[in-house]
Coordinates of N, CA, C and O in Angstrom, one line a residue:
M1251 N -9.5 37.8 -2.2 CA -8.9 37.2 -3.3 C -9.1 38.1 -4.5 O -10.2 38.5 -4.7
S1252 N -8.1 38.3 -5.3 CA -8.3 39.2 -6.5 C -9.0 38.5 -7.6 O -9.0 37.2 -7.7
A1253 N -9.6 39.2 -8.5 CA -10.3 38.7 -9.6 C -9.4 37.9 -10.6 O -9.7 36.9 -11.2
G1254 N -8.2 38.4 -10.8 CA -7.2 37.8 -11.6 C -6.8 36.4 -11.2 O -6.7 35.5 -11.9
F1255 N -6.7 36.2 -9.8 CA -6.3 34.9 -9.3 C -7.5 33.9 -9.5 O -7.2 32.8 -9.8
C1256 N -8.7 34.4 -9.3 CA -9.9 33.5 -9.5 C -9.9 33.0 -11.0 O -10.2 31.8 -11.2
Q1257 N -9.6 33.9 -11.9 CA -9.7 33.5 -13.3 C -8.6 32.5 -13.6 O -8.8 31.6 -14.4
L1258 N -7.4 32.7 -13.0 CA -6.3 31.8 -13.3 C -6.6 30.4 -12.7 O -6.4 29.4 -13.4
S1259 N -7.2 30.3 -11.5 CA -7.6 29.0 -10.9 C -8.6 28.3 -11.8 O -8.6 27.1 -11.9
E1260 N -9.6 29.1 -12.2 CA -10.7 28.4 -13.0 C -10.2 28.0 -14.4 O -10.6 27.0 -14.9
A1261 N -9.3 28.7 -15.0 CA -8.8 28.4 -16.3 C -7.9 27.2 -16.3 O -7.8 26.4 -17.2
R1262 N -7.2 26.9 -15.1 CA -6.2 25.8 -15.0 C -6.9 24.7 -14.3 O -6.6 24.5 -13.1
Q1263 N -7.7 23.9 -15.0 CA -8.3 22.7 -14.4 C -7.3 21.5 -14.4 O -6.8 21.3 -15.5
A1264 N -7.1 20.9 -13.3 CA -6.2 19.7 -13.3 C -6.9 18.5 -13.9 O -8.1 18.3 -13.7
E1265 N -6.1 17.7 -14.5 CA -6.6 16.4 -15.0 C -6.8 15.5 -13.9 O -6.0 15.4 -13.0
P1266 N -7.9 14.7 -13.9 CA -8.2 13.8 -12.8 C -7.1 12.7 -12.7 O -6.5 12.3 -13.6
N1267 N -6.9 12.3 -11.4 CA -5.9 11.3 -11.2 C -6.1 10.0 -12.0 O -5.1 9.4 -12.5
E1268 N -7.3 9.6 -12.2 CA -7.5 8.3 -13.0 C -7.0 8.5 -14.4 O -6.3 7.5 -14.9
A1269 N -7.2 9.6 -15.0 CA -6.7 9.8 -16.4 C -5.2 9.8 -16.4 O -4.6 9.2 -17.3
V1270 N -4.6 10.5 -15.5 CA -3.1 10.5 -15.4 C -2.5 9.1 -15.2 O -1.6 8.7 -15.8
L1271 N -3.1 8.4 -14.2 CA -2.6 7.1 -13.9 C -2.7 6.1 -15.1 O -1.7 5.5 -15.4
L1272 N -3.8 6.1 -15.7 CA -4.0 5.2 -16.9 C -3.0 5.6 -18.0 O -2.4 4.7 -18.6
R1273 N -3.0 6.9 -18.3 CA -2.1 7.3 -19.4 C -0.6 6.9 -19.1 O 0.1 6.4 -20.0
E1274 N -0.2 7.2 -17.9 CA 1.2 6.9 -17.6 C 1.5 5.4 -17.5 O 2.5 5.0 -18.0
A1275 N 0.6 4.7 -17.0 CA 0.8 3.2 -16.9 C 0.7 2.6 -18.3 O 1.6 1.7 -18.6
L1276 N -0.2 3.0 -19.1 CA -0.3 2.4 -20.4 C 0.9 2.8 -21.3 O 1.3 2.1 -22.2
D1277 N 1.4 4.0 -21.1 CA 2.6 4.5 -21.9 C 3.8 3.7 -21.6 O 4.7 3.5 -22.5
T1278 N 3.9 3.1 -20.4 CA 5.1 2.3 -20.1 C 5.1 1.0 -20.8 O 6.1 0.4 -21.0
L1279 N 3.9 0.5 -21.3 CA 3.8 -0.7 -22.0 C 4.6 -0.8 -23.3 O 5.1 -1.8 -23.7
S1280 N 4.9 0.4 -23.9 CA 5.6 0.4 -25.2 C 7.1 0.0 -24.9 O 7.7 -0.4 -25.9
G1281 N 7.6 0.0 -23.7 CA 8.9 -0.4 -23.4 C 9.0 -1.8 -22.9 O 10.1 -2.2 -22.4
S1282 N 8.0 -2.6 -23.0 CA 7.9 -3.9 -22.5 C 8.6 -4.9 -23.4 O 8.2 -5.0 -24.6
S1283 N 9.5 -5.7 -22.9 CA 10.2 -6.7 -23.6 C 9.3 -7.9 -23.8 O 9.3 -8.7 -24.8
I1284 N 8.4 -8.2 -22.8 CA 7.4 -9.3 -23.0 C 6.5 -9.0 -24.1 O 6.3 -9.9 -25.0
L1285 N 5.9 -7.8 -24.2 CA 5.0 -7.5 -25.3 C 5.7 -7.5 -26.7 O 5.1 -8.0 -27.6
S1286 N 6.9 -7.0 -26.7 CA 7.6 -7.0 -28.0 C 8.0 -8.4 -28.5 O 8.1 -8.7 -29.7
G1287 N 8.1 -9.4 -27.5 CA 8.5 -10.7 -27.9 C 7.3 -11.7 -28.1 O 7.6 -12.9 -28.4
L1288 N 6.1 -11.2 -28.0 CA 4.9 -12.1 -28.2 C 4.8 -12.5 -29.6 O 4.8 -11.7 -30.5
S1289 N 4.6 -13.8 -29.9 CA 4.4 -14.3 -31.2 C 3.1 -14.9 -31.5 O 2.7 -15.2 -32.6
E1290 N 2.3 -15.1 -30.4 CA 1.0 -15.7 -30.5 C 0.0 -14.9 -29.7 O 0.3 -14.2 -28.8
P1291 N -1.3 -15.1 -30.0 CA -2.4 -14.4 -29.2 C -2.4 -14.8 -27.8 O -2.1 -15.9 -27.4
V1292 N -2.7 -13.8 -26.9 CA -2.7 -14.1 -25.5 C -4.1 -13.6 -24.9 O -4.7 -12.7 -25.5
S1293 N -4.5 -14.3 -23.8 CA -5.7 -13.8 -23.1 C -5.1 -12.9 -22.0 O -4.0 -13.0 -21.5
V1294 N -5.9 -11.9 -21.6 CA -5.4 -10.9 -20.7 C -6.2 -10.8 -19.4 O -7.4 -10.8 -19.5
Q1295 N -5.5 -10.7 -18.3 CA -6.2 -10.5 -17.0 C -5.5 -9.2 -16.4 O -4.3 -9.0 -16.6
S1296 N -6.3 -8.4 -15.6 CA -5.7 -7.3 -15.0 C -6.5 -6.9 -13.7 O -7.6 -7.4 -13.5
N1297 N -5.9 -6.1 -12.9 CA -6.5 -5.6 -11.7 C -7.2 -4.2 -12.0 O -7.5 -3.5 -11.0
L1298 N -7.3 -3.8 -13.2 CA -8.0 -2.6 -13.5 C -9.5 -2.7 -13.4 O -10.0 -3.8 -13.6
P1299 N -10.2 -1.7 -13.0 CA -11.7 -1.8 -13.0 C -12.2 -2.1 -14.4 O -11.6 -1.8 -15.4
E1300 N -13.4 -2.8 -14.4 CA -14.0 -3.2 -15.7 C -14.1 -2.0 -16.7 O -13.8 -2.2 -17.9
Y1301 N -14.5 -0.9 -16.2 CA -14.7 0.3 -17.2 C -13.4 0.8 -17.7 O -13.4 1.6 -18.7
N1302 N -12.2 0.4 -17.2 CA -10.9 0.9 -17.8 C -10.2 -0.2 -18.6 O -9.2 0.1 -19.2
R1303 N -10.7 -1.4 -18.6 CA -10.0 -2.5 -19.3 C -10.0 -2.3 -20.8 O -9.1 -2.7 -21.5
Q1304 N -11.0 -1.6 -21.3 CA -11.1 -1.3 -22.7 C -9.8 -0.5 -23.1 O -9.3 -0.7 -24.2
L1305 N -9.4 0.5 -22.3 CA -8.2 1.3 -22.6 C -7.0 0.4 -22.6 O -6.1 0.6 -23.5
L1306 N -6.9 -0.6 -21.7 CA -5.8 -1.5 -21.7 C -5.8 -2.3 -23.0 O -4.8 -2.5 -23.7
F1307 N -6.9 -2.9 -23.4 CA -7.0 -3.7 -24.6 C -6.7 -2.8 -25.9 O -6.0 -3.3 -26.7
N1308 N -7.1 -1.6 -25.9 CA -6.8 -0.7 -27.0 C -5.3 -0.5 -27.1 O -4.7 -0.5 -28.2
E1309 N -4.7 -0.2 -26.0 CA -3.2 0.0 -26.0 C -2.5 -1.2 -26.4 O -1.5 -1.2 -27.2
L1310 N -2.9 -2.4 -25.9 CA -2.2 -3.6 -26.3 C -2.3 -3.9 -27.8 O -1.4 -4.3 -28.5
M1311 N -3.5 -3.7 -28.4 CA -3.7 -3.8 -29.8 C -2.9 -2.8 -30.6 O -2.4 -3.1 -31.7
R1312 N -2.8 -1.6 -30.1 CA -2.1 -0.6 -30.8 C -0.6 -1.0 -30.8 O 0.1 -0.7 -31.8
L1313 N -0.1 -1.7 -29.8 CA 1.3 -2.1 -29.8 C 1.5 -3.4 -30.6 O 2.6 -4.0 -30.6
G1314 N 0.4 -3.9 -31.2 CA 0.5 -5.1 -32.1 C 0.3 -6.4 -31.4 O 0.6 -7.5 -31.9
T1315 N -0.2 -6.4 -30.1 CA -0.4 -7.6 -29.4 C -1.8 -8.2 -29.9 O -2.8 -7.5 -29.9
Q1316 N -1.8 -9.5 -30.2 CA -3.0 -10.2 -30.6 C -3.7 -10.7 -29.3 O -3.0 -11.4 -28.5
L1317 N -4.9 -10.4 -29.1 CA -5.7 -10.8 -27.9 C -6.6 -11.9 -28.2 O -7.2 -12.0 -29.3
R1318 N -6.8 -12.8 -27.2 CA -7.8 -13.8 -27.2 C -8.9 -13.6 -26.1 O -8.5 -13.2 -25.0
L1319 N -10.1 -13.8 -26.5 CA -11.2 -13.6 -25.5 C -11.6 -14.9 -24.9 O -12.3 -14.9 -23.9
D1320 N -11.2 -16.1 -25.4 CA -11.7 -17.4 -24.9 C -10.9 -17.9 -23.7 O -11.3 -18.9 -23.1
G1321 N -9.9 -17.2 -23.3 CA -9.1 -17.7 -22.2 C -8.1 -18.8 -22.4 O -7.5 -19.3 -21.5
E1322 N -8.1 -19.3 -23.7 CA -7.2 -20.4 -24.0 C -5.8 -19.8 -24.4 O -5.6 -18.7 -24.6
G1323 N -4.8 -20.7 -24.4 CA -3.5 -20.4 -24.8 C -2.7 -19.6 -23.7 O -3.1 -19.6 -22.6
P1324 N -1.7 -18.9 -24.1 CA -0.9 -18.1 -23.2 C -1.7 -17.0 -22.5 O -2.7 -16.5 -23.1
Q1325 N -1.3 -16.7 -21.3 CA -2.1 -15.7 -20.6 C -1.1 -14.6 -20.1 O 0.0 -14.9 -19.6
L1326 N -1.5 -13.3 -20.3 CA -0.8 -12.2 -19.8 C -1.5 -11.5 -18.7 O -2.7 -11.2 -18.8
Q1327 N -0.9 -11.4 -17.6 CA -1.5 -10.7 -16.4 C -0.9 -9.4 -16.3 O 0.4 -9.2 -16.2
F1328 N -1.7 -8.3 -16.2 CA -1.3 -6.9 -16.1 C -1.7 -6.5 -14.7 O -2.9 -6.4 -14.4
M1329 N -0.7 -6.2 -13.8 CA -1.0 -5.8 -12.5 C -0.5 -4.3 -12.3 O 0.6 -4.0 -12.7
F1330 N -1.3 -3.5 -11.7 CA -1.0 -2.1 -11.6 C -1.0 -1.7 -10.1 O -2.0 -1.9 -9.4
Y1331 N 0.1 -1.1 -9.7 CA 0.2 -0.7 -8.3 C 0.7 0.8 -8.2 O 1.9 1.0 -8.3
P1332 N -0.2 1.7 -8.0 CA 0.2 3.1 -7.9 C 0.5 3.6 -6.5 O 0.1 3.0 -5.5
R1333 N 1.2 4.7 -6.4 CA 1.5 5.4 -5.2 C 1.4 6.9 -5.4 O 2.2 7.4 -6.1
N1334 N 0.4 7.5 -4.9 CA 0.1 8.9 -5.1 C 0.3 9.7 -3.9 O 0.0 9.3 -2.8
S1335 N 0.9 10.9 -4.1 CA 1.1 11.8 -2.9 C 0.8 13.2 -3.3 O 0.8 13.6 -4.5
L1336 N 0.4 14.0 -2.3 CA 0.1 15.4 -2.5 C 0.8 16.2 -1.4 O 0.7 15.9 -0.3
R1337 N 1.5 17.3 -1.9 CA 2.2 18.1 -0.9 C 1.8 19.6 -1.2 O 2.1 20.1 -2.3
Q1338 N 1.2 20.2 -0.2 CA 0.8 21.6 -0.4 C 2.0 22.5 -0.4 O 2.9 22.5 0.5
I1339 N 2.1 23.3 -1.5 CA 3.3 24.2 -1.6 C 3.0 25.6 -1.0 O 3.8 26.2 -0.3
N1340 N 1.8 26.1 -1.2 CA 1.3 27.4 -0.7 C -0.2 27.2 -0.5 O -0.8 26.2 -0.8
P1341 N -0.9 28.2 0.1 CA -2.3 28.1 0.4 C -3.1 27.8 -0.9 O -4.2 27.2 -0.8
A1342 N -2.7 28.1 -2.1 CA -3.5 27.9 -3.3 C -3.0 26.7 -4.1 O -3.8 26.2 -4.9
E1343 N -1.8 26.2 -4.0 CA -1.3 25.2 -4.9 C -0.7 24.0 -4.1 O -0.2 24.1 -3.0
A1344 N -0.7 22.9 -4.8 CA -0.1 21.7 -4.3 C 0.6 20.9 -5.4 O 0.3 21.0 -6.6
E1345 N 1.7 20.2 -5.0 CA 2.4 19.4 -5.9 C 1.8 18.0 -5.9 O 1.8 17.3 -4.8
R1346 N 1.4 17.5 -7.0 CA 0.8 16.1 -7.1 C 1.9 15.2 -7.7 O 2.5 15.5 -8.8
R1347 N 2.2 14.1 -7.0 CA 3.1 13.1 -7.6 C 2.4 11.8 -7.7 O 1.8 11.3 -6.8
I1348 N 2.5 11.3 -8.9 CA 1.9 10.0 -9.2 C 3.0 9.1 -9.7 O 3.7 9.4 -10.6
A1349 N 3.2 8.0 -9.0 CA 4.2 7.0 -9.4 C 3.6 5.6 -9.2 O 2.6 5.4 -8.5
G1350 N 4.3 4.7 -9.8 CA 3.8 3.3 -9.6 C 4.5 2.3 -10.5 O 5.5 2.6 -11.1
E1351 N 4.0 1.1 -10.3 CA 4.6 -0.1 -11.1 C 3.6 -0.7 -11.9 O 2.4 -0.8 -11.5
V1352 N 4.0 -1.2 -13.0 CA 3.1 -2.1 -13.9 C 3.9 -3.4 -13.9 O 5.1 -3.4 -14.3
Q1353 N 3.3 -4.4 -13.4 CA 3.9 -5.7 -13.4 C 3.2 -6.6 -14.5 O 2.0 -6.7 -14.5
L1354 N 4.0 -7.2 -15.3 CA 3.5 -8.1 -16.3 C 4.0 -9.6 -16.0 O 5.1 -9.8 -15.7
F1355 N 3.0 -10.5 -16.1 CA 3.3 -11.9 -15.9 C 2.8 -12.7 -17.1 O 1.6 -12.6 -17.4
L1356 N 3.7 -13.4 -17.8 CA 3.3 -14.2 -18.9 C 3.4 -15.7 -18.5 O 4.4 -16.1 -18.0
S1357 N 2.3 -16.4 -18.8 CA 2.3 -17.8 -18.5 C 1.9 -18.6 -19.8 O 1.2 -18.0 -20.7
D1358 N 2.3 -19.8 -19.9 CA 2.0 -20.6 -21.1 C 0.7 -21.2 -21.0 O -0.1 -20.9 -20.1
A1359 N 0.3 -22.0 -22.0 CA -1.1 -22.6 -22.1 C -1.3 -23.5 -20.9 O -2.5 -23.6 -20.4
G1360 N -0.3 -24.1 -20.3 CA -0.5 -24.9 -19.1 C -0.5 -24.1 -17.8 O -0.4 -24.7 -16.7
R1361 N -0.5 -22.8 -17.9 CA -0.5 -21.8 -16.8 C 0.8 -21.9 -16.0 O 0.8 -21.6 -14.8
T1362 N 1.9 -22.2 -16.6 CA 3.2 -22.1 -16.0 C 3.8 -20.8 -16.3 O 3.9 -20.4 -17.5
L1363 N 4.3 -20.1 -15.3 CA 4.8 -18.8 -15.4 C 6.1 -18.8 -16.2 O 7.0 -19.6 -15.9
T1364 N 6.2 -18.1 -17.3 CA 7.4 -18.1 -18.2 C 8.2 -16.8 -18.1 O 9.4 -16.9 -18.3
Q1365 N 7.6 -15.7 -17.9 CA 8.3 -14.4 -17.9 C 7.6 -13.4 -17.0 O 6.4 -13.5 -16.8
T1366 N 8.4 -12.6 -16.3 CA 7.9 -11.5 -15.5 C 8.6 -10.2 -15.9 O 9.8 -10.3 -16.3
E1367 N 8.0 -9.1 -15.7 CA 8.6 -7.8 -15.9 C 7.9 -6.8 -15.1 O 6.7 -6.8 -14.9
T1368 N 8.7 -5.8 -14.6 CA 8.2 -4.7 -13.8 C 8.7 -3.4 -14.5 O 9.8 -3.2 -14.7
L1369 N 7.7 -2.6 -14.8 CA 7.9 -1.3 -15.4 C 7.5 -0.2 -14.4 O 6.4 -0.4 -13.8
T1370 N 8.2 0.9 -14.4 CA 7.8 1.9 -13.4 C 7.5 3.2 -14.2 O 8.0 3.4 -15.3
F1371 N 6.8 4.1 -13.5 CA 6.4 5.4 -14.1 C 6.4 6.4 -13.0 O 6.2 6.1 -11.9
R1372 N 6.6 7.7 -13.4 CA 6.5 8.8 -12.5 C 5.9 10.0 -13.2 O 6.1 10.2 -14.4
Y1373 N 5.1 10.7 -12.5 CA 4.4 11.9 -13.0 C 4.3 12.9 -11.9 O 4.1 12.6 -10.7
S1374 N 4.5 14.2 -12.2 CA 4.5 15.3 -11.2 C 3.9 16.5 -11.9 O 4.3 16.8 -13.0
D1375 N 3.1 17.2 -11.2 CA 2.6 18.5 -11.7 C 2.1 19.3 -10.5 O 2.1 18.9 -9.4
T1376 N 1.7 20.6 -10.8 CA 1.2 21.5 -9.8 C -0.3 21.7 -10.0 O -0.7 22.0 -11.2
I1377 N -1.1 21.5 -9.0 CA -2.6 21.6 -9.2 C -3.1 22.6 -8.1 O -2.4 22.9 -7.1
P1378 N -4.3 23.2 -8.4 CA -4.9 24.0 -7.3 C -5.3 23.1 -6.1 O -5.9 22.1 -6.2
F1379 N -4.9 23.6 -4.9 CA -5.1 22.8 -3.7 C -6.6 22.7 -3.3 O -7.0 21.7 -2.8
E1380 N -7.3 23.7 -3.6 CA -8.7 23.8 -3.2 C -9.6 22.7 -3.7 O -10.5 22.3 -3.1
N1381 N -9.3 22.1 -4.9 CA -10.1 21.1 -5.5 C -9.4 19.8 -5.7 O -9.8 19.0 -6.5
H1382 N -8.4 19.5 -4.8 CA -7.6 18.2 -5.0 C -8.5 17.0 -4.7 O -8.3 16.0 -5.3
E1383 N -9.5 17.1 -3.9 CA -10.4 16.0 -3.6 C -11.3 15.6 -4.8 O -11.7 14.5 -5.0
A1384 N -11.5 16.6 -5.7 CA -12.3 16.3 -6.9 C -11.6 15.5 -7.9 O -12.2 14.9 -8.8
L1385 N -10.3 15.4 -7.8 CA -9.5 14.6 -8.7 C -9.5 13.1 -8.5 O -9.0 12.3 -9.3
V1386 N -10.0 12.7 -7.3 CA -10.0 11.3 -6.9 C -11.4 10.7 -7.3 O -12.4 11.3 -7.1
S1387 N -11.3 9.5 -7.8 CA -12.6 8.8 -8.2 C -12.9 7.7 -7.2 O -12.2 7.5 -6.2
D1388 N -13.8 6.8 -7.5 CA -14.2 5.7 -6.6 C -13.1 4.6 -6.6 O -13.1 3.8 -5.7
W1389 N -12.3 4.6 -7.6 CA -11.3 3.6 -7.8 C -10.2 3.9 -6.7 O -9.6 5.0 -6.7
P1390 N -9.9 3.0 -5.8 CA -8.9 3.2 -4.7 C -7.5 3.6 -5.2 O -6.8 4.3 -4.5
A1391 N -7.2 3.2 -6.4 CA -5.8 3.6 -6.9 C -5.7 5.1 -7.2 O -4.6 5.6 -7.3
T1392 N -6.8 5.8 -7.3 CA -6.7 7.2 -7.6 C -6.5 8.1 -6.3 O -6.3 9.3 -6.4
R1393 N -6.7 7.5 -5.1 CA -6.6 8.2 -3.9 C -5.1 8.7 -3.6 O -4.2 8.0 -4.1
F1394 N -5.0 9.7 -2.8 CA -3.7 10.2 -2.4 C -3.3 9.3 -1.2 O -4.0 9.4 -0.2
H1395 N -2.2 8.6 -1.3 CA -1.8 7.7 -0.2 C -1.1 8.5 0.9 O -1.1 8.2 2.0
E1396 N -0.5 9.7 0.5 CA 0.2 10.6 1.4 C -0.3 12.0 1.1 O -0.2 12.4 -0.1
T1397 N -0.7 12.7 2.1 CA -1.1 14.1 1.9 C -0.4 15.0 2.9 O -0.5 14.7 4.1
E1398 N 0.3 16.0 2.5 CA 1.0 16.9 3.4 C 0.5 18.3 3.2 O 0.8 18.9 2.1
A1399 N -0.3 18.7 4.1 CA -0.9 20.1 4.0 C -0.1 21.1 4.9 O 0.5 20.6 5.9
L1400 N -0.1 22.3 4.5 CA 0.5 23.3 5.3 C -0.2 23.5 6.7 O -1.4 23.3 6.7
Q1401 N 0.5 23.8 7.7 CA -0.1 24.0 9.0 C -0.8 25.3 9.0 O -0.3 26.3 8.6
V1402 N -2.0 25.3 9.5 CA -2.8 26.5 9.7 C -2.3 27.2 10.9 O -2.2 26.7 12.0
R1403 N -2.0 28.5 10.7 CA -1.4 29.3 11.8 C -2.5 29.7 12.7 O -3.5 30.3 12.3
N1404 N -2.3 29.5 14.0 CA -3.3 29.9 15.0 C -2.9 31.2 15.6 O -1.9 31.3 16.4
R1405 N -3.5 32.3 15.1 CA -3.1 33.7 15.5 C -3.3 33.9 17.0 O -2.5 34.6 17.6
W1406 N -4.3 33.3 17.6 CA -4.6 33.5 19.0 C -3.4 32.9 19.8 O -2.9 33.6 20.7
R1407 N -3.0 31.7 19.5 CA -1.9 31.1 20.2 C -0.6 31.9 20.0 O 0.3 31.9 20.8
E1408 N -0.4 32.4 18.8 CA 0.8 33.0 18.4 C 1.0 34.4 19.0 O 2.1 34.8 19.4
Y1409 N -0.1 35.2 19.0 CA 0.0 36.6 19.5 C -0.9 36.9 20.7 O -0.5 37.6 21.6
G1410 N -2.1 36.4 20.7 CA -3.1 36.7 21.8 C -2.7 36.2 23.1 O -2.6 37.0 24.1
Q1411 N -2.4 34.9 23.3 CA -2.0 34.4 24.6 C -0.7 35.0 25.1 O -0.7 35.4 26.3
P1412 N 0.3 35.1 24.4 CA 1.5 35.8 24.9 C 1.3 37.2 25.3 O 1.8 37.7 26.3
A1413 N 0.4 37.9 24.6 CA 0.2 39.3 24.9 C -0.6 39.4 26.3 O -0.3 40.3 27.1
I1414 N -1.6 38.5 26.5 CA -2.3 38.5 27.7 C -1.4 38.2 28.9 O -1.5 38.8 30.0
I1415 N -0.6 37.2 28.7 CA 0.4 36.8 29.8 C 1.3 37.9 30.1 O 1.6 38.2 31.3
A1416 N 1.8 38.6 29.1 CA 2.7 39.7 29.3 C 2.0 40.9 30.1 O 2.6 41.4 31.0
V1417 N 0.8 41.2 29.7 CA 0.1 42.3 30.3 C -0.3 41.9 31.8 O -0.1 42.7 32.7
A1418 N -0.7 40.6 32.0 CA -1.1 40.2 33.3 C 0.2 40.1 34.2 O 0.1 40.5 35.4
T1419 N 1.3 39.7 33.7 CA 2.5 39.7 34.5 C 2.9 41.1 34.8 O 3.3 41.4 36.0
G1420 N 2.8 42.0 33.9 CA 3.2 43.5 34.2 C 2.3 44.1 35.2 O 2.7 44.8 36.1
I1421 N 1.0 43.8 35.2 CA 0.0 44.3 36.2 C 0.3 43.7 37.5 O 0.3 44.4 38.5
T1422 N 0.6 42.4 37.6 CA 0.9 41.8 38.8 C 2.2 42.4 39.5 O 2.2 42.7 40.7
V1423 N 3.2 42.5 38.7 CA 4.5 43.1 39.2 C 4.2 44.6 39.7 O 4.7 45.0 40.8
Y1424 N 3.5 45.3 38.9 CA 3.2 46.7 39.3 C 2.4 46.8 40.6 O 2.7 47.5 41.5
L1425 N 1.4 45.9 40.7 CA 0.6 45.9 42.0 C 1.4 45.4 43.2 O 1.2 46.0 44.3
L1426 N 2.2 44.4 43.0 CA 3.0 43.9 44.1 C 4.0 45.0 44.6 O 4.1 45.2 45.8
F1427 N 4.6 45.8 43.7 CA 5.5 46.8 44.1 C 4.8 48.0 44.8 O 5.2 48.6 45.8
N1428 N 3.6 48.3 44.2 CA 2.8 49.4 44.8 C 2.2 49.0 46.2 O 2.2 49.9 47.1
I1429 N 1.7 47.8 46.3 CA 1.2 47.4 47.6 C 2.3 47.3 48.7 O 2.1 47.7 49.8
R1430 N 3.4 46.8 48.3 CA 4.6 46.6 49.2 C 5.1 48.0 49.7 O 5.5 48.1 50.8
S1431 N 5.1 49.0 48.8 CA 5.7 50.3 49.2 C 4.7 51.1 50.0 O 5.1 52.1 50.5
S1432 N 3.4 50.7 50.1 CA 2.5 51.5 50.8 C 2.5 51.2 52.3 O 2.9 50.2 52.8

């Protein structure tokens, strides 16, 4: 491997899947008709890990949503369903695709479902293949659901075995003709 290629790989560190997922999912919230139509504070539930809920709350507040912590009143449920794939392009690089749905469910104070909405997002980039496992965290949503790696070429099967078979066949034919003619 050349020194220039090593420097390029080290300089281009890929962003972890978790950061990409959260950024893309939270960015979709700005297009939500449910959030833009809220007129009273809501309590929020989500399937995000505890350590990421603060990011959701910050984004909701940035969009002007008033939040309640007591669980009273209307409730907004934020459900996040990603689908991640990785496809190796060449021995050094892979294409990372992150896509998913953000589903919003709004219920009134009596817990009757009043509105639903599904928002989708897509993200794609090229990352170094050698460290794709380091981009995944403990959160299952960050895992690659589909991974397509290039086939490793087996030089022995490709060249060695056919060469031995050809040489052995040639020797056998030569010996058969020489023994027969003697």
